[in-house]
Amino acid sequence: MIGLPHYLILSALLFSLGLYGVLTRRNAIGVLMAVELMFNSVNINLMAFSHYMMDTAGLAFCIFVITVAAAEVTVGVALVLSVYRNRNLIDLDQVAELKG
Amino acid sequence: MSEAIAFYVLSGLVLASAWSVVRNENLFHAGLSLILCFVGVAGIYVNLDAPFLGAMQVLIYAGAIAVLLLFGFMLTHDLMNAKQERNQHAAGIFAAVLMALVLIGTIAGAQWYGSSGQPVKFGVESLARRYMQQDLVSFEVVALLLLASLMGAVVIARKEEGSRD
């Protein structure tokens, strides 16, 4: 029998994989992909609670998260393209002008 | 029973493709695995009685966001030479394993109560009622956010007059 904890553990594992990707990828597009994994794990979490609490709040939040993720990726890819065009680099470690 | 089989198959698919997303040396292949992962998560939503959310997941994530990321990748890389190096390997593994242990420990240690209400089908109608009544302000704010990010992306990504290319 599948219960709420099964979905929560799947979501925790997916979140940890995304965290690992964010920390180890050097490429800006790779980091954005890993951030999308983390968004998806949060959505699974929200939807699992929504299903087992029998409430539509989680579903509504899920759609909000998907919308904000779409906006985030649009601006993120535009920033990456802008940095690439002006400085011809994509490696996040080299984009460090603002470092104190 | 069929729900359990679907859950385990989809979980395996999602986790395996997510592993490929973060570990694959070729970032283009990682992007293709990302699409597979999104489709698997859509299956999880259908398993949770939310077919509308599954459809949105396929349309927006697998159809738009993953393709946008792949285009961003192709505009900034030579596809035939897409090997990626990585850094902070030990720190990344440490942080991810610690995060997984803390989350799973908390989930396993908590006491979960089921709701005794009537099962709801998460269809479009219940969602529309919610968006047009309780969450109307948030709904409008999100519409504004989409417009702002659309305009912001165009302004950031366009070529400026007199730039060197």
mmCIF file of C-alpha atoms in Angstrom, chain B residues 127-137:
data_model
loop_
_atom_site.group_PDB
_atom_site.id
_atom_site.type_symbol
_atom_site.label_atom_id
_atom_site.label_comp_id
_atom_site.label_asym_id
_atom_site.label_seq_id
_atom_site.Cartn_x
_atom_site.Cartn_y
_atom_site.Cartn_z
ATOM 1 C CA LEU B 127 -8.994 24.435 -9.568
ATOM 2 C CA ALA B 128 -10.975 27.146 -11.352
ATOM 3 C CA ARG B 129 -13.213 27.655 -8.333
ATOM 4 C CA ARG B 130 -10.160 28.090 -6.153
ATOM 5 C CA TYR B 131 -8.401 30.507 -8.521
ATOM 6 C CA MET B 132 -11.503 32.626 -9.066
ATOM 7 C CA GLN B 133 -12.469 32.815 -5.395
ATOM 8 C CA GLN B 134 -9.791 32.351 -2.706
ATOM 9 C CA ASP B 135 -6.638 32.886 -4.747
ATOM 10 C CA LEU B 136 -7.813 35.607 -7.116
ATOM 11 C CA VAL B 137 -5.160 38.145 -6.071
#
